[in-house]
């Protein structure tokens, strides 16, 4: 029959380890039982921490996504306001829209050219 004691417990308060009356098999079984209990506690703790981290990460992604959406909406409204202000100064809506869109067209052209150049370099390597 297996003795129901913990590994850390000794048979007598002042006993030395080599005077422990328990057999090696009993000590190994007690160690395995304690290790299993420790592993179970560790897995419960890890599960609780991961669950908390996932909740925090989900709320962080939601907050940053909402902030990004608001920034993009404000930039679009700013561009509309800039176009309307230029249209009021110039007197022509089409020319004001062209002036506001011109930096974006130039940036798109530069990025397209760089992308095509990079694709042609990769295709010549392989």
XYZ file of C-alpha atoms in Angstrom:
126
model
C 0.000 0.000 0.000
C 1.292 3.476 -0.885
C 2.032 5.749 2.014
C 0.068 9.033 1.882
C 2.789 11.590 2.685
C 4.352 14.429 0.767
C 7.961 14.239 -0.406
C 8.887 17.325 1.587
C 7.604 15.724 4.826
C 10.034 13.688 6.924
C 9.195 10.876 9.288
C 10.687 12.718 12.280
C 11.406 16.438 12.742
C 15.181 16.080 13.095
C 15.695 13.014 10.878
C 18.401 12.907 8.248
C 17.507 11.990 4.630
C 19.419 8.700 4.793
C 17.379 7.669 7.868
C 13.998 8.072 6.128
C 12.092 4.789 6.625
C 10.165 5.116 3.355
C 11.290 3.037 0.433
C 12.509 4.402 -2.872
C 9.336 3.271 -4.635
C 7.170 5.145 -2.112
C 9.297 8.269 -2.551
C 9.092 8.034 -6.357
C 5.315 7.586 -6.251
C 4.959 10.564 -3.918
C 7.200 12.634 -6.178
C 5.157 11.703 -9.255
C 1.919 12.558 -7.446
C 3.292 15.930 -6.356
C 4.656 16.629 -9.849
C 1.250 15.830 -11.381
C -0.493 18.153 -8.924
C 2.068 20.870 -9.646
C 1.639 20.436 -13.404
C -2.143 20.657 -13.059
C -1.828 23.885 -11.069
C 0.623 25.258 -13.610
C -1.716 24.475 -16.523
C -4.660 26.128 -14.718
C -2.566 29.230 -14.113
C -1.354 29.307 -17.723
C -4.925 28.944 -18.995
C -6.086 31.850 -16.832
C -3.190 34.061 -17.915
C -3.607 33.257 -21.612
C -7.332 33.948 -21.408
C -6.611 37.321 -19.781
C -3.934 38.144 -22.366
C -6.263 37.273 -25.239
C -8.968 39.545 -23.821
C -6.479 42.386 -23.438
C -5.161 41.827 -26.958
C -8.674 41.782 -28.431
C -9.582 45.033 -26.705
C -6.302 46.600 -27.843
C -6.907 45.592 -31.466
C -10.461 46.935 -31.252
C -9.286 50.258 -29.847
C -6.515 50.679 -32.414
C -8.863 49.639 -35.230
C -11.408 52.217 -34.113
C -8.709 54.879 -33.842
C -7.419 54.041 -37.334
C -10.930 54.229 -38.758
C -11.475 57.639 -37.169
C -8.116 58.919 -38.437
C -8.916 57.808 -41.995
C -12.375 59.393 -41.848
C -10.892 62.647 -40.561
C -8.282 62.674 -43.353
C -11.000 62.221 -45.974
C -13.020 65.050 -44.433
C -9.886 67.209 -44.322
C -9.271 66.591 -48.026
C -12.883 67.468 -48.849
C -12.572 70.676 -46.831
C -9.301 71.528 -48.580
C -10.889 70.959 -51.976
C -13.886 73.115 -51.055
C -11.607 75.890 -49.762
C -9.524 75.818 -52.950
C -12.687 75.776 -55.044
C -13.928 78.857 -53.225
C -10.587 80.636 -53.807
C -10.085 79.549 -57.426
C -13.706 79.389 -58.492
C -13.370 76.017 -60.252
C -14.276 72.729 -58.532
C -12.489 70.485 -61.034
C -9.190 72.367 -60.801
C -9.380 72.377 -56.969
C -9.990 68.609 -56.954
C -7.030 68.118 -59.311
C -4.754 70.202 -57.086
C -5.763 68.237 -53.976
C -5.401 64.876 -55.757
C -2.081 65.697 -57.458
C 0.214 64.741 -54.494
C -1.600 61.414 -54.183
C -1.249 60.757 -57.921
C 2.484 61.527 -57.765
C 2.955 59.233 -54.727
C 0.998 56.432 -56.457
C 3.112 56.814 -59.609
C 6.373 56.672 -57.611
C 5.260 53.609 -55.652
C 4.081 51.878 -58.829
C 7.416 52.543 -60.534
C 9.366 51.248 -57.519
C 7.151 48.172 -57.324
C 7.564 47.369 -61.014
C 11.321 47.819 -60.756
C 11.482 45.501 -57.741
C 9.332 42.880 -59.515
C 11.570 42.988 -62.582
C 14.693 42.564 -60.403
C 13.191 39.529 -58.688
C 12.099 37.925 -61.936
C 15.603 38.296 -63.423
C 17.221 36.686 -60.332
C 15.165 33.475 -60.414
